[in-house]
PDB file of C-alpha atoms in Angstrom:
ATOM      1  CA  UNK S   1      16.566   9.123  13.764  1.00  0.00           C
ATOM      2  CA  UNK S   2      17.888  10.858  10.678  1.00  0.00           C
ATOM      3  CA  UNK S   3      15.584  13.447   9.135  1.00  0.00           C
ATOM      4  CA  UNK S   4      15.087  12.950   5.392  1.00  0.00           C
ATOM      5  CA  UNK S   5      14.742  16.159   3.399  1.00  0.00           C
ATOM      6  CA  UNK S   6      16.177  15.368  -0.026  1.00  0.00           C
ATOM      7  CA  UNK S   7      15.063  12.429  -2.187  1.00  0.00           C
ATOM      8  CA  UNK S   8      15.846  10.959  -5.605  1.00  0.00           C
ATOM      9  CA  UNK S   9      13.393   8.637  -7.269  1.00  0.00           C
ATOM     10  CA  UNK S  10      15.067   6.365  -9.810  1.00  0.00           C
ATOM     11  CA  UNK S  11      12.517   5.241 -12.383  1.00  0.00           C
ATOM     12  CA  UNK S  12      10.165   8.040 -13.389  1.00  0.00           C
ATOM     13  CA  UNK S  13       7.351   6.009 -14.883  1.00  0.00           C
ATOM     14  CA  UNK S  14       3.784   5.994 -13.627  1.00  0.00           C
ATOM     15  CA  UNK S  15       4.697   4.518 -10.233  1.00  0.00           C
ATOM     16  CA  UNK S  16       7.941   6.383  -9.621  1.00  0.00           C
ATOM     17  CA  UNK S  17       6.489   9.635 -10.918  1.00  0.00           C
ATOM     18  CA  UNK S  18       3.543   9.342  -8.574  1.00  0.00           C
ATOM     19  CA  UNK S  19       5.843   8.775  -5.596  1.00  0.00           C
ATOM     20  CA  UNK S  20       7.873  11.821  -6.650  1.00  0.00           C
ATOM     21  CA  UNK S  21       4.668  13.908  -6.804  1.00  0.00           C
ATOM     22  CA  UNK S  22       3.574  12.860  -3.315  1.00  0.00           C
ATOM     23  CA  UNK S  23       6.914  13.738  -1.776  1.00  0.00           C
ATOM     24  CA  UNK S  24       7.350  17.021  -3.669  1.00  0.00           C
ATOM     25  CA  UNK S  25       3.807  18.075  -2.764  1.00  0.00           C
ATOM     26  CA  UNK S  26       4.627  17.612   0.901  1.00  0.00           C
ATOM     27  CA  UNK S  27       7.788  19.690   0.933  1.00  0.00           C
ATOM     28  CA  UNK S  28      10.623  17.291   0.134  1.00  0.00           C
ATOM     29  CA  UNK S  29      13.208  18.325  -2.444  1.00  0.00           C
ATOM     30  CA  UNK S  30      12.930  15.598  -5.079  1.00  0.00           C
ATOM     31  CA  UNK S  31      14.904  14.680  -8.163  1.00  0.00           C
ATOM     32  CA  UNK S  32      13.817  12.086 -10.687  1.00  0.00           C
ATOM     33  CA  UNK S  33      16.116   9.993 -12.866  1.00  0.00           C
ATOM     34  CA  UNK S  34      15.270   7.597 -15.688  1.00  0.00           C
ATOM     35  CA  UNK S  35      17.076   5.638 -18.425  1.00  0.00           C
ATOM     36  CA  UNK S  36      18.269   8.818 -20.168  1.00  0.00           C
ATOM     37  CA  UNK S  37      18.192  12.582 -19.650  1.00  0.00           C
ATOM     38  CA  UNK S  38      15.616  12.769 -22.464  1.00  0.00           C
ATOM     39  CA  UNK S  39      13.327  10.249 -20.735  1.00  0.00           C
ATOM     40  CA  UNK S  40      13.793  12.095 -17.396  1.00  0.00           C
ATOM     41  CA  UNK S  41      12.960  15.481 -18.944  1.00  0.00           C
ATOM     42  CA  UNK S  42       9.906  13.998 -20.662  1.00  0.00           C
ATOM     43  CA  UNK S  43       8.766  12.544 -17.333  1.00  0.00           C
ATOM     44  CA  UNK S  44       9.135  15.936 -15.659  1.00  0.00           C
ATOM     45  CA  UNK S  45       6.918  17.541 -18.346  1.00  0.00           C
ATOM     46  CA  UNK S  46       4.353  14.747 -17.873  1.00  0.00           C
ATOM     47  CA  UNK S  47       4.322  15.167 -14.092  1.00  0.00           C
ATOM     48  CA  UNK S  48       3.776  18.891 -14.358  1.00  0.00           C
ATOM     49  CA  UNK S  49       0.908  18.336 -16.773  1.00  0.00           C
ATOM     50  CA  UNK S  50      -0.629  15.704 -14.484  1.00  0.00           C
ATOM     51  CA  UNK S  51      -0.262  17.901 -11.429  1.00  0.00           C
ATOM     52  CA  UNK S  52      -2.086  20.751 -13.168  1.00  0.00           C
ATOM     53  CA  UNK S  53      -4.814  18.383 -14.320  1.00  0.00           C
ATOM     54  CA  UNK S  54      -5.250  16.976 -10.802  1.00  0.00           C
ATOM     55  CA  UNK S  55      -5.491  20.509  -9.455  1.00  0.00           C
ATOM     56  CA  UNK S  56      -8.047  21.537 -12.110  1.00  0.00           C
ATOM     57  CA  UNK S  57     -10.091  18.413 -11.299  1.00  0.00           C
ATOM     58  CA  UNK S  58     -10.083  19.269  -7.571  1.00  0.00           C
ATOM     59  CA  UNK S  59      -7.994  16.217  -6.738  1.00  0.00           C
ATOM     60  CA  UNK S  60      -5.084  18.386  -5.546  1.00  0.00           C
ATOM     61  CA  UNK S  61      -5.574  21.591  -3.564  1.00  0.00           C
ATOM     62  CA  UNK S  62      -5.123  25.024  -5.065  1.00  0.00           C
ATOM     63  CA  UNK S  63      -1.457  25.814  -5.647  1.00  0.00           C
ATOM     64  CA  UNK S  64      -0.373  22.141  -5.503  1.00  0.00           C
ATOM     65  CA  UNK S  65       1.059  22.056  -9.033  1.00  0.00           C
ATOM     66  CA  UNK S  66       3.218  25.074  -8.250  1.00  0.00           C
ATOM     67  CA  UNK S  67       4.411  23.452  -5.027  1.00  0.00           C
ATOM     68  CA  UNK S  68       5.271  20.237  -6.745  1.00  0.00           C
ATOM     69  CA  UNK S  69       7.207  21.859  -9.521  1.00  0.00           C
ATOM     70  CA  UNK S  70       8.983  24.096  -7.053  1.00  0.00           C
ATOM     71  CA  UNK S  71      10.330  20.994  -5.341  1.00  0.00           C
ATOM     72  CA  UNK S  72      10.745  18.592  -8.287  1.00  0.00           C
ATOM     73  CA  UNK S  73      13.645  18.569 -10.735  1.00  0.00           C
ATOM     74  CA  UNK S  74      15.161  16.309 -13.362  1.00  0.00           C
ATOM     75  CA  UNK S  75      18.580  14.837 -12.604  1.00  0.00           C
ATOM     76  CA  UNK S  76      21.238  15.108 -15.282  1.00  0.00           C
ATOM     77  CA  UNK S  77      21.967  11.387 -14.860  1.00  0.00           C
ATOM     78  CA  UNK S  78      21.233   8.656 -12.375  1.00  0.00           C
ATOM     79  CA  UNK S  79      24.702   8.984 -10.905  1.00  0.00           C
ATOM     80  CA  UNK S  80      24.417  12.753 -10.520  1.00  0.00           C
ATOM     81  CA  UNK S  81      20.873  12.608  -9.099  1.00  0.00           C
ATOM     82  CA  UNK S  82      21.679  10.166  -6.306  1.00  0.00           C
ATOM     83  CA  UNK S  83      25.092  11.576  -5.391  1.00  0.00           C
ATOM     84  CA  UNK S  84      24.096  13.805  -2.495  1.00  0.00           C
ATOM     85  CA  UNK S  85      20.580  13.048  -1.216  1.00  0.00           C
ATOM     86  CA  UNK S  86      19.292  11.598   2.063  1.00  0.00           C
ATOM     87  CA  UNK S  87      17.082   8.939   0.494  1.00  0.00           C
ATOM     88  CA  UNK S  88      17.100   7.146  -2.860  1.00  0.00           C
ATOM     89  CA  UNK S  89      13.921   5.400  -3.965  1.00  0.00           C
ATOM     90  CA  UNK S  90      14.316   2.749  -6.656  1.00  0.00           C
ATOM     91  CA  UNK S  91      11.098   2.330  -8.641  1.00  0.00           C
ATOM     92  CA  UNK S  92      12.038   0.448 -11.816  1.00  0.00           C
ATOM     93  CA  UNK S  93      10.481  -2.690 -13.393  1.00  0.00           C
ATOM     94  CA  UNK S  94       9.344  -5.580 -11.169  1.00  0.00           C
ATOM     95  CA  UNK S  95      12.265  -7.736 -12.265  1.00  0.00           C
ATOM     96  CA  UNK S  96      14.924  -8.794  -9.737  1.00  0.00           C
ATOM     97  CA  UNK S  97      17.825  -8.608 -12.207  1.00  0.00           C
ATOM     98  CA  UNK S  98      16.833  -5.123 -13.456  1.00  0.00           C
ATOM     99  CA  UNK S  99      16.441  -3.918  -9.906  1.00  0.00           C
ATOM    100  CA  UNK S 100      19.802  -5.339  -8.843  1.00  0.00           C
ATOM    101  CA  UNK S 101      21.561  -3.642 -11.728  1.00  0.00           C
ATOM    102  CA  UNK S 102      19.966  -0.293 -10.834  1.00  0.00           C
ATOM    103  CA  UNK S 103      20.680  -0.724  -7.108  1.00  0.00           C
ATOM    104  CA  UNK S 104      24.362  -1.401  -7.869  1.00  0.00           C
ATOM    105  CA  UNK S 105      24.546   1.799  -9.894  1.00  0.00           C
ATOM    106  CA  UNK S 106      22.836   3.709  -7.089  1.00  0.00           C
ATOM    107  CA  UNK S 107      25.261   2.383  -4.465  1.00  0.00           C
ATOM    108  CA  UNK S 108      28.266   3.269  -6.626  1.00  0.00           C
ATOM    109  CA  UNK S 109      27.318   6.979  -6.526  1.00  0.00           C
ATOM    110  CA  UNK S 110      25.139   7.588  -3.475  1.00  0.00           C
ATOM    111  CA  UNK S 111      26.478   8.706  -0.138  1.00  0.00           C
ATOM    112  CA  UNK S 112      27.503   5.865   2.171  1.00  0.00           C
ATOM    113  CA  UNK S 113      24.863   6.978   4.684  1.00  0.00           C
ATOM    114  CA  UNK S 114      22.025   7.518   2.182  1.00  0.00           C
ATOM    115  CA  UNK S 115      18.967   5.370   2.879  1.00  0.00           C
ATOM    116  CA  UNK S 116      18.033   3.241  -0.117  1.00  0.00           C
ATOM    117  CA  UNK S 117      14.501   1.912  -0.686  1.00  0.00           C
ATOM    118  CA  UNK S 118      12.991  -0.320  -3.304  1.00  0.00           C
ATOM    119  CA  UNK S 119       9.412  -0.081  -4.462  1.00  0.00           C
ATOM    120  CA  UNK S 120       8.509  -3.686  -5.103  1.00  0.00           C
ATOM    121  CA  UNK S 121       5.187  -5.400  -4.672  1.00  0.00           C
ATOM    122  CA  UNK S 122       6.356  -9.019  -4.400  1.00  0.00           C
ATOM    123  CA  UNK S 123      10.170  -9.361  -4.313  1.00  0.00           C
ATOM    124  CA  UNK S 124      11.726  -9.946  -0.849  1.00  0.00           C
ATOM    125  CA  UNK S 125      14.521  -7.717   0.488  1.00  0.00           C
ATOM    126  CA  UNK S 126      16.723 -10.819   0.823  1.00  0.00           C
ATOM    127  CA  UNK S 127      16.593 -11.332  -2.954  1.00  0.00           C
ATOM    128  CA  UNK S 128      17.832  -7.802  -3.706  1.00  0.00           C
ATOM    129  CA  UNK S 129      20.082  -6.975  -0.759  1.00  0.00           C
ATOM    130  CA  UNK S 130      23.252  -8.511  -2.284  1.00  0.00           C
ATOM    131  CA  UNK S 131      23.243  -5.650  -4.801  1.00  0.00           C
ATOM    132  CA  UNK S 132      23.431  -3.024  -2.004  1.00  0.00           C
ATOM    133  CA  UNK S 133      26.530  -1.901  -0.157  1.00  0.00           C
ATOM    134  CA  UNK S 134      25.972  -1.077   3.511  1.00  0.00           C
ATOM    135  CA  UNK S 135      22.802  -3.231   3.644  1.00  0.00           C
ATOM    136  CA  UNK S 136      21.797  -1.802   6.984  1.00  0.00           C
ATOM    137  CA  UNK S 137      20.385   1.199   5.093  1.00  0.00           C
ATOM    138  CA  UNK S 138      18.207  -0.837   2.679  1.00  0.00           C
ATOM    139  CA  UNK S 139      14.531  -1.718   2.880  1.00  0.00           C
ATOM    140  CA  UNK S 140      11.339  -2.055   0.845  1.00  0.00           C
ATOM    141  CA  UNK S 141       9.084   0.993   0.710  1.00  0.00           C
ATOM    142  CA  UNK S 142       6.076  -0.272  -1.255  1.00  0.00           C
ATOM    143  CA  UNK S 143       3.719   2.422  -2.466  1.00  0.00           C
ATOM    144  CA  UNK S 144       0.493   1.448  -4.246  1.00  0.00           C
ATOM    145  CA  UNK S 145      -0.814   2.668  -7.585  1.00  0.00           C
ATOM    146  CA  UNK S 146      -1.858   5.449  -8.052  1.00  0.00           C
ATOM    147  CA  UNK S 147       0.607   6.755  -5.483  1.00  0.00           C
ATOM    148  CA  UNK S 148      -0.837  10.312  -5.274  1.00  0.00           C
ATOM    149  CA  UNK S 149      -4.165   8.966  -4.027  1.00  0.00           C
ATOM    150  CA  UNK S 150      -3.387   5.713  -2.134  1.00  0.00           C
ATOM    151  CA  UNK S 151      -2.018   6.554   1.355  1.00  0.00           C
ATOM    152  CA  UNK S 152      -0.906   3.083   2.521  1.00  0.00           C
ATOM    153  CA  UNK S 153       2.741   2.030   2.210  1.00  0.00           C
ATOM    154  CA  UNK S 154       4.209  -1.386   3.085  1.00  0.00           C
ATOM    155  CA  UNK S 155       7.610  -1.371   4.797  1.00  0.00           C
ATOM    156  CA  UNK S 156       9.837  -4.441   4.803  1.00  0.00           C
ATOM    157  CA  UNK S 157      13.127  -4.480   6.701  1.00  0.00           C
ATOM    158  CA  UNK S 158      15.901  -6.893   5.825  1.00  0.00           C
ATOM    159  CA  UNK S 159      17.974  -8.818   8.367  1.00  0.00           C
ATOM    160  CA  UNK S 160      20.543  -6.024   8.381  1.00  0.00           C
ATOM    161  CA  UNK S 161      18.196  -2.986   8.265  1.00  0.00           C
ATOM    162  CA  UNK S 162      18.625  -0.797  11.328  1.00  0.00           C
ATOM    163  CA  UNK S 163      15.773   0.537  13.451  1.00  0.00           C
ATOM    164  CA  UNK S 164      17.094   4.049  12.834  1.00  0.00           C
ATOM    165  CA  UNK S 165      16.536   3.605   9.073  1.00  0.00           C
ATOM    166  CA  UNK S 166      13.028   2.195   9.596  1.00  0.00           C
ATOM    167  CA  UNK S 167      12.145   5.110  11.903  1.00  0.00           C
ATOM    168  CA  UNK S 168      13.478   7.637   9.389  1.00  0.00           C
ATOM    169  CA  UNK S 169      11.271   6.197   6.635  1.00  0.00           C
ATOM    170  CA  UNK S 170       8.248   6.079   8.959  1.00  0.00           C
ATOM    171  CA  UNK S 171       8.856   9.742   9.728  1.00  0.00           C
ATOM    172  CA  UNK S 172       9.069  10.533   5.997  1.00  0.00           C
ATOM    173  CA  UNK S 173       5.753   8.798   5.372  1.00  0.00           C
ATOM    174  CA  UNK S 174       3.979  10.693   8.132  1.00  0.00           C
ATOM    175  CA  UNK S 175       5.301  13.966   6.743  1.00  0.00           C
ATOM    176  CA  UNK S 176       4.142  12.894   3.279  1.00  0.00           C
ATOM    177  CA  UNK S 177       0.591  12.225   4.512  1.00  0.00           C
ATOM    178  CA  UNK S 178       0.963   8.452   4.155  1.00  0.00           C
ATOM    179  CA  UNK S 179       0.403   5.515   6.487  1.00  0.00           C
ATOM    180  CA  UNK S 180       3.153   2.922   6.834  1.00  0.00           C
ATOM    181  CA  UNK S 181       2.625  -0.697   7.872  1.00  0.00           C
ATOM    182  CA  UNK S 182       5.662  -2.895   8.550  1.00  0.00           C
ATOM    183  CA  UNK S 183       5.504  -6.543   7.437  1.00  0.00           C
ATOM    184  CA  UNK S 184       7.861  -9.483   7.295  1.00  0.00           C
ATOM    185  CA  UNK S 185      10.307 -10.152   4.453  1.00  0.00           C
ATOM    186  CA  UNK S 186       8.354 -12.760   2.498  1.00  0.00           C
ATOM    187  CA  UNK S 187       7.289 -12.948  -1.181  1.00  0.00           C
ATOM    188  CA  UNK S 188       4.179 -10.892  -1.817  1.00  0.00           C
ATOM    189  CA  UNK S 189       4.425  -9.399   1.676  1.00  0.00           C
ATOM    190  CA  UNK S 190       0.931  -8.753   3.064  1.00  0.00           C
ATOM    191  CA  UNK S 191      -0.838  -6.542   0.505  1.00  0.00           C
ATOM    192  CA  UNK S 192      -0.426  -8.820  -2.491  1.00  0.00           C
ATOM    193  CA  UNK S 193      -1.017 -12.037  -0.582  1.00  0.00           C
ATOM    194  CA  UNK S 194      -4.375 -10.608   0.409  1.00  0.00           C
ATOM    195  CA  UNK S 195      -5.064  -9.178  -3.034  1.00  0.00           C
ATOM    196  CA  UNK S 196      -4.037 -12.308  -4.887  1.00  0.00           C
ATOM    197  CA  UNK S 197      -6.006 -14.546  -2.530  1.00  0.00           C
ATOM    198  CA  UNK S 198      -9.164 -12.592  -3.327  1.00  0.00           C
ATOM    199  CA  UNK S 199      -8.467 -12.717  -7.065  1.00  0.00           C
ATOM    200  CA  UNK S 200      -7.745 -16.467  -6.897  1.00  0.00           C
ATOM    201  CA  UNK S 201     -11.071 -17.174  -5.202  1.00  0.00           C
ATOM    202  CA  UNK S 202     -12.897 -14.812  -7.561  1.00  0.00           C
ATOM    203  CA  UNK S 203     -11.569 -16.686 -10.573  1.00  0.00           C
ATOM    204  CA  UNK S 204     -12.549 -20.050  -9.047  1.00  0.00           C
ATOM    205  CA  UNK S 205     -16.078 -18.728  -8.499  1.00  0.00           C
ATOM    206  CA  UNK S 206     -16.299 -17.721 -12.164  1.00  0.00           C
ATOM    207  CA  UNK S 207     -14.720 -20.968 -13.433  1.00  0.00           C
ATOM    208  CA  UNK S 208     -17.163 -23.058 -11.367  1.00  0.00           C
ATOM    209  CA  UNK S 209     -20.117 -21.143 -12.718  1.00  0.00           C
ATOM    210  CA  UNK S 210     -21.114 -19.757  -9.314  1.00  0.00           C
ATOM    211  CA  UNK S 211     -21.242 -16.173 -10.632  1.00  0.00           C
ATOM    212  CA  UNK S 212     -20.137 -14.115 -13.624  1.00  0.00           C
ATOM    213  CA  UNK S 213     -17.160 -11.766 -13.505  1.00  0.00           C
ATOM    214  CA  UNK S 214     -19.601  -8.840 -13.549  1.00  0.00           C
ATOM    215  CA  UNK S 215     -21.590 -10.189 -10.631  1.00  0.00           C
ATOM    216  CA  UNK S 216     -18.471 -10.974  -8.607  1.00  0.00           C
ATOM    217  CA  UNK S 217     -17.290  -7.395  -9.075  1.00  0.00           C
ATOM    218  CA  UNK S 218     -20.723  -6.116  -8.068  1.00  0.00           C
ATOM    219  CA  UNK S 219     -20.770  -8.273  -4.902  1.00  0.00           C
ATOM    220  CA  UNK S 220     -17.275  -7.166  -3.859  1.00  0.00           C
ATOM    221  CA  UNK S 221     -17.719  -3.469  -4.379  1.00  0.00           C
ATOM    222  CA  UNK S 222     -21.217  -3.229  -2.891  1.00  0.00           C
ATOM    223  CA  UNK S 223     -20.769  -5.480   0.193  1.00  0.00           C
ATOM    224  CA  UNK S 224     -17.518  -6.212   2.024  1.00  0.00           C
ATOM    225  CA  UNK S 225     -15.518  -4.001  -0.328  1.00  0.00           C
ATOM    226  CA  UNK S 226     -17.805  -1.154   0.726  1.00  0.00           C
ATOM    227  CA  UNK S 227     -16.509  -1.582   4.258  1.00  0.00           C
ATOM    228  CA  UNK S 228     -12.796  -1.959   3.505  1.00  0.00           C
ATOM    229  CA  UNK S 229     -12.090   1.746   3.081  1.00  0.00           C
ATOM    230  CA  UNK S 230     -12.847   2.167   6.801  1.00  0.00           C
ATOM    231  CA  UNK S 231     -12.129  -1.164   8.489  1.00  0.00           C
ATOM    232  CA  UNK S 232      -9.760  -4.051   7.917  1.00  0.00           C
ATOM    233  CA  UNK S 233     -10.889  -7.697   8.030  1.00  0.00           C
ATOM    234  CA  UNK S 234     -10.184  -8.158  11.732  1.00  0.00           C
ATOM    235  CA  UNK S 235     -12.278  -5.132  12.681  1.00  0.00           C
ATOM    236  CA  UNK S 236     -15.094  -6.201  10.335  1.00  0.00           C
ATOM    237  CA  UNK S 237     -15.137  -9.651  11.919  1.00  0.00           C
ATOM    238  CA  UNK S 238     -15.298  -8.086  15.402  1.00  0.00           C
ATOM    239  CA  UNK S 239     -18.361  -6.144  14.379  1.00  0.00           C
ATOM    240  CA  UNK S 240     -20.098  -9.150  12.816  1.00  0.00           C
ATOM    241  CA  UNK S 241     -19.239 -11.527  15.673  1.00  0.00           C
ATOM    242  CA  UNK S 242     -16.337 -13.933  15.853  1.00  0.00           C
ATOM    243  CA  UNK S 243     -18.609 -16.779  16.911  1.00  0.00           C
ATOM    244  CA  UNK S 244     -20.698 -16.130  13.806  1.00  0.00           C
ATOM    245  CA  UNK S 245     -17.579 -16.402  11.675  1.00  0.00           C
ATOM    246  CA  UNK S 246     -16.686 -19.729  13.243  1.00  0.00           C
ATOM    247  CA  UNK S 247     -20.075 -21.153  12.297  1.00  0.00           C
ATOM    248  CA  UNK S 248     -19.733 -19.789   8.799  1.00  0.00           C
ATOM    249  CA  UNK S 249     -16.292 -21.296   8.394  1.00  0.00           C
ATOM    250  CA  UNK S 250     -17.577 -24.709   9.459  1.00  0.00           C
ATOM    251  CA  UNK S 251     -20.056 -24.650   6.597  1.00  0.00           C
ATOM    252  CA  UNK S 252     -17.319 -23.672   4.120  1.00  0.00           C
ATOM    253  CA  UNK S 253     -14.836 -26.150   5.551  1.00  0.00           C
ATOM    254  CA  UNK S 254     -17.339 -29.001   5.192  1.00  0.00           C
ATOM    255  CA  UNK S 255     -17.751 -28.170   1.511  1.00  0.00           C
ATOM    256  CA  UNK S 256     -14.263 -27.054   0.450  1.00  0.00           C
ATOM    257  CA  UNK S 257     -11.960 -28.753   2.946  1.00  0.00           C
ATOM    258  CA  UNK S 258      -8.566 -27.400   3.984  1.00  0.00           C
ATOM    259  CA  UNK S 259      -8.716 -24.446   1.566  1.00  0.00           C
ATOM    260  CA  UNK S 260     -11.484 -22.948   3.700  1.00  0.00           C
ATOM    261  CA  UNK S 261     -10.527 -24.447   7.064  1.00  0.00           C
ATOM    262  CA  UNK S 262     -11.455 -22.436  10.143  1.00  0.00           C
ATOM    263  CA  UNK S 263      -8.439 -20.335  11.205  1.00  0.00           C
ATOM    264  CA  UNK S 264      -6.898 -21.334  14.555  1.00  0.00           C
ATOM    265  CA  UNK S 265      -6.547 -17.665  15.523  1.00  0.00           C
ATOM    266  CA  UNK S 266     -10.299 -17.318  15.152  1.00  0.00           C
ATOM    267  CA  UNK S 267     -11.273 -20.419  17.141  1.00  0.00           C
ATOM    268  CA  UNK S 268      -8.718 -19.614  19.883  1.00  0.00           C
ATOM    269  CA  UNK S 269     -10.374 -16.204  20.395  1.00  0.00           C
ATOM    270  CA  UNK S 270     -13.910 -17.680  20.465  1.00  0.00           C
ATOM    271  CA  UNK S 271     -12.841 -20.428  22.848  1.00  0.00           C
ATOM    272  CA  UNK S 272     -11.438 -17.696  25.111  1.00  0.00           C
ATOM    273  CA  UNK S 273     -14.837 -15.985  25.125  1.00  0.00           C
ATOM    274  CA  UNK S 274     -13.895 -13.200  22.707  1.00  0.00           C
ATOM    275  CA  UNK S 275     -16.891 -12.800  20.380  1.00  0.00           C
ATOM    276  CA  UNK S 276     -16.266  -9.233  19.148  1.00  0.00           C
ATOM    277  CA  UNK S 277     -17.923  -5.941  19.902  1.00  0.00           C
ATOM    278  CA  UNK S 278     -21.190  -7.620  20.939  1.00  0.00           C
ATOM    279  CA  UNK S 279     -19.699  -8.971  24.179  1.00  0.00           C
ATOM    280  CA  UNK S 280     -17.043  -6.263  24.455  1.00  0.00           C
ATOM    281  CA  UNK S 281     -14.113  -8.586  23.744  1.00  0.00           C
ATOM    282  CA  UNK S 282     -12.721  -8.778  20.177  1.00  0.00           C
ATOM    283  CA  UNK S 283      -9.417  -9.562  18.583  1.00  0.00           C
ATOM    284  CA  UNK S 284      -8.866  -5.854  17.838  1.00  0.00           C
ATOM    285  CA  UNK S 285      -9.324  -4.963  21.513  1.00  0.00           C
ATOM    286  CA  UNK S 286     -11.841  -4.627  24.329  1.00  0.00           C
ATOM    287  CA  UNK S 287     -14.921  -2.437  23.960  1.00  0.00           C
ATOM    288  CA  UNK S 288     -16.885  -0.797  26.751  1.00  0.00           C
ATOM    289  CA  UNK S 289     -20.387   0.455  26.070  1.00  0.00           C
ATOM    290  CA  UNK S 290     -19.246   3.944  25.045  1.00  0.00           C
ATOM    291  CA  UNK S 291     -16.606   2.562  22.656  1.00  0.00           C
ATOM    292  CA  UNK S 292     -19.113   0.122  21.085  1.00  0.00           C
ATOM    293  CA  UNK S 293     -21.543   2.958  20.514  1.00  0.00           C
ATOM    294  CA  UNK S 294     -18.811   5.145  19.017  1.00  0.00           C
ATOM    295  CA  UNK S 295     -17.744   2.353  16.632  1.00  0.00           C
ATOM    296  CA  UNK S 296     -21.290   1.751  15.486  1.00  0.00           C
ATOM    297  CA  UNK S 297     -21.931   5.451  15.010  1.00  0.00           C
ATOM    298  CA  UNK S 298     -18.705   5.852  12.995  1.00  0.00           C
ATOM    299  CA  UNK S 299     -19.519   2.788  10.913  1.00  0.00           C
ATOM    300  CA  UNK S 300     -22.999   3.948  10.035  1.00  0.00           C
ATOM    301  CA  UNK S 301     -21.796   7.446   9.176  1.00  0.00           C
ATOM    302  CA  UNK S 302     -18.902   6.080   7.074  1.00  0.00           C
ATOM    303  CA  UNK S 303     -21.107   3.735   5.066  1.00  0.00           C
ATOM    304  CA  UNK S 304     -23.761   6.384   4.541  1.00  0.00           C
ATOM    305  CA  UNK S 305     -21.153   8.851   3.280  1.00  0.00           C
ATOM    306  CA  UNK S 306     -19.643   6.191   1.021  1.00  0.00           C
ATOM    307  CA  UNK S 307     -23.085   5.652  -0.501  1.00  0.00           C
ATOM    308  CA  UNK S 308     -23.442   9.381  -1.050  1.00  0.00           C
ATOM    309  CA  UNK S 309     -20.043   9.516  -2.754  1.00  0.00           C
ATOM    310  CA  UNK S 310     -20.830   6.630  -5.074  1.00  0.00           C
ATOM    311  CA  UNK S 311     -24.140   8.195  -6.041  1.00  0.00           C
ATOM    312  CA  UNK S 312     -22.361  11.505  -6.730  1.00  0.00           C
ATOM    313  CA  UNK S 313     -19.677   9.879  -8.876  1.00  0.00           C
ATOM    314  CA  UNK S 314     -22.003   7.464 -10.661  1.00  0.00           C
ATOM    315  CA  UNK S 315     -20.925   4.097 -12.060  1.00  0.00           C
ATOM    316  CA  UNK S 316     -17.314   3.562 -13.157  1.00  0.00           C
ATOM    317  CA  UNK S 317     -16.711   3.504 -16.934  1.00  0.00           C
ATOM    318  CA  UNK S 318     -16.611  -0.008 -18.360  1.00  0.00           C
ATOM    319  CA  UNK S 319     -14.792  -1.534 -21.278  1.00  0.00           C
ATOM    320  CA  UNK S 320     -16.697  -2.684 -24.351  1.00  0.00           C
TER     321      UNK S 320
END
């Protein structure tokens, strides 16, 4: 595994700038590059201002702004900024043609062994890889917005991407305080397929007059959304009971048909006697009595603390 120590982020807007902050805060030497030296310098000023504001607000620890600015610099040009770094992160507009043009420029000036990542939320590696020389070093490294505060990162390897490159990026993410999850090279990957599926169903509920937009948002944030900061959907289903979910799906399938059909993965587990934590056999693993008690205790503490946090912060501001 190659150790990454130097990084250039190409595209210093809100997304790219946030990625640069995360890496600089955690000890990486980072350059940013944008469409012009003027735009790059303006971005550096903005990032310093933001870092100080985050520190003043208690969102970054004391001394964080100084650390970031000690590790973050503006490249004189894209070509100069990528010429001798271990990892180049492309974070420009979500447009395949724009990304391809930028990736070609990066490859023309970067070291032949430099790892190259793209921050895209929906575009597959296979769509962009033709713009990259030495494609074994290319992959998607998808941060979420706002990058300084969202720890999860999707990783997508292409057909040519080597395991050494994947391992190097996973190591970078750990050192940056992030959590990486590797998914297949498909449009939307995992994050946005899940996110878009929820939004699609939410809009249908509003269009059908089942609930208002305001009430849908209230339901999501105060019920299952309340849990999602601590558990994913498989773990939540284990705690509720997989057999209970099968019965619920049957009701929905009878009303909505194939769109809400009972998942085979779910029925296969229930048919195999895996009902979740209540019988010690779930699809996230097996649970003895001590583990079940620990999960329940963690869950109750997590949800209680979440309630405390929301009461402390108060309601989110709303548009007029």
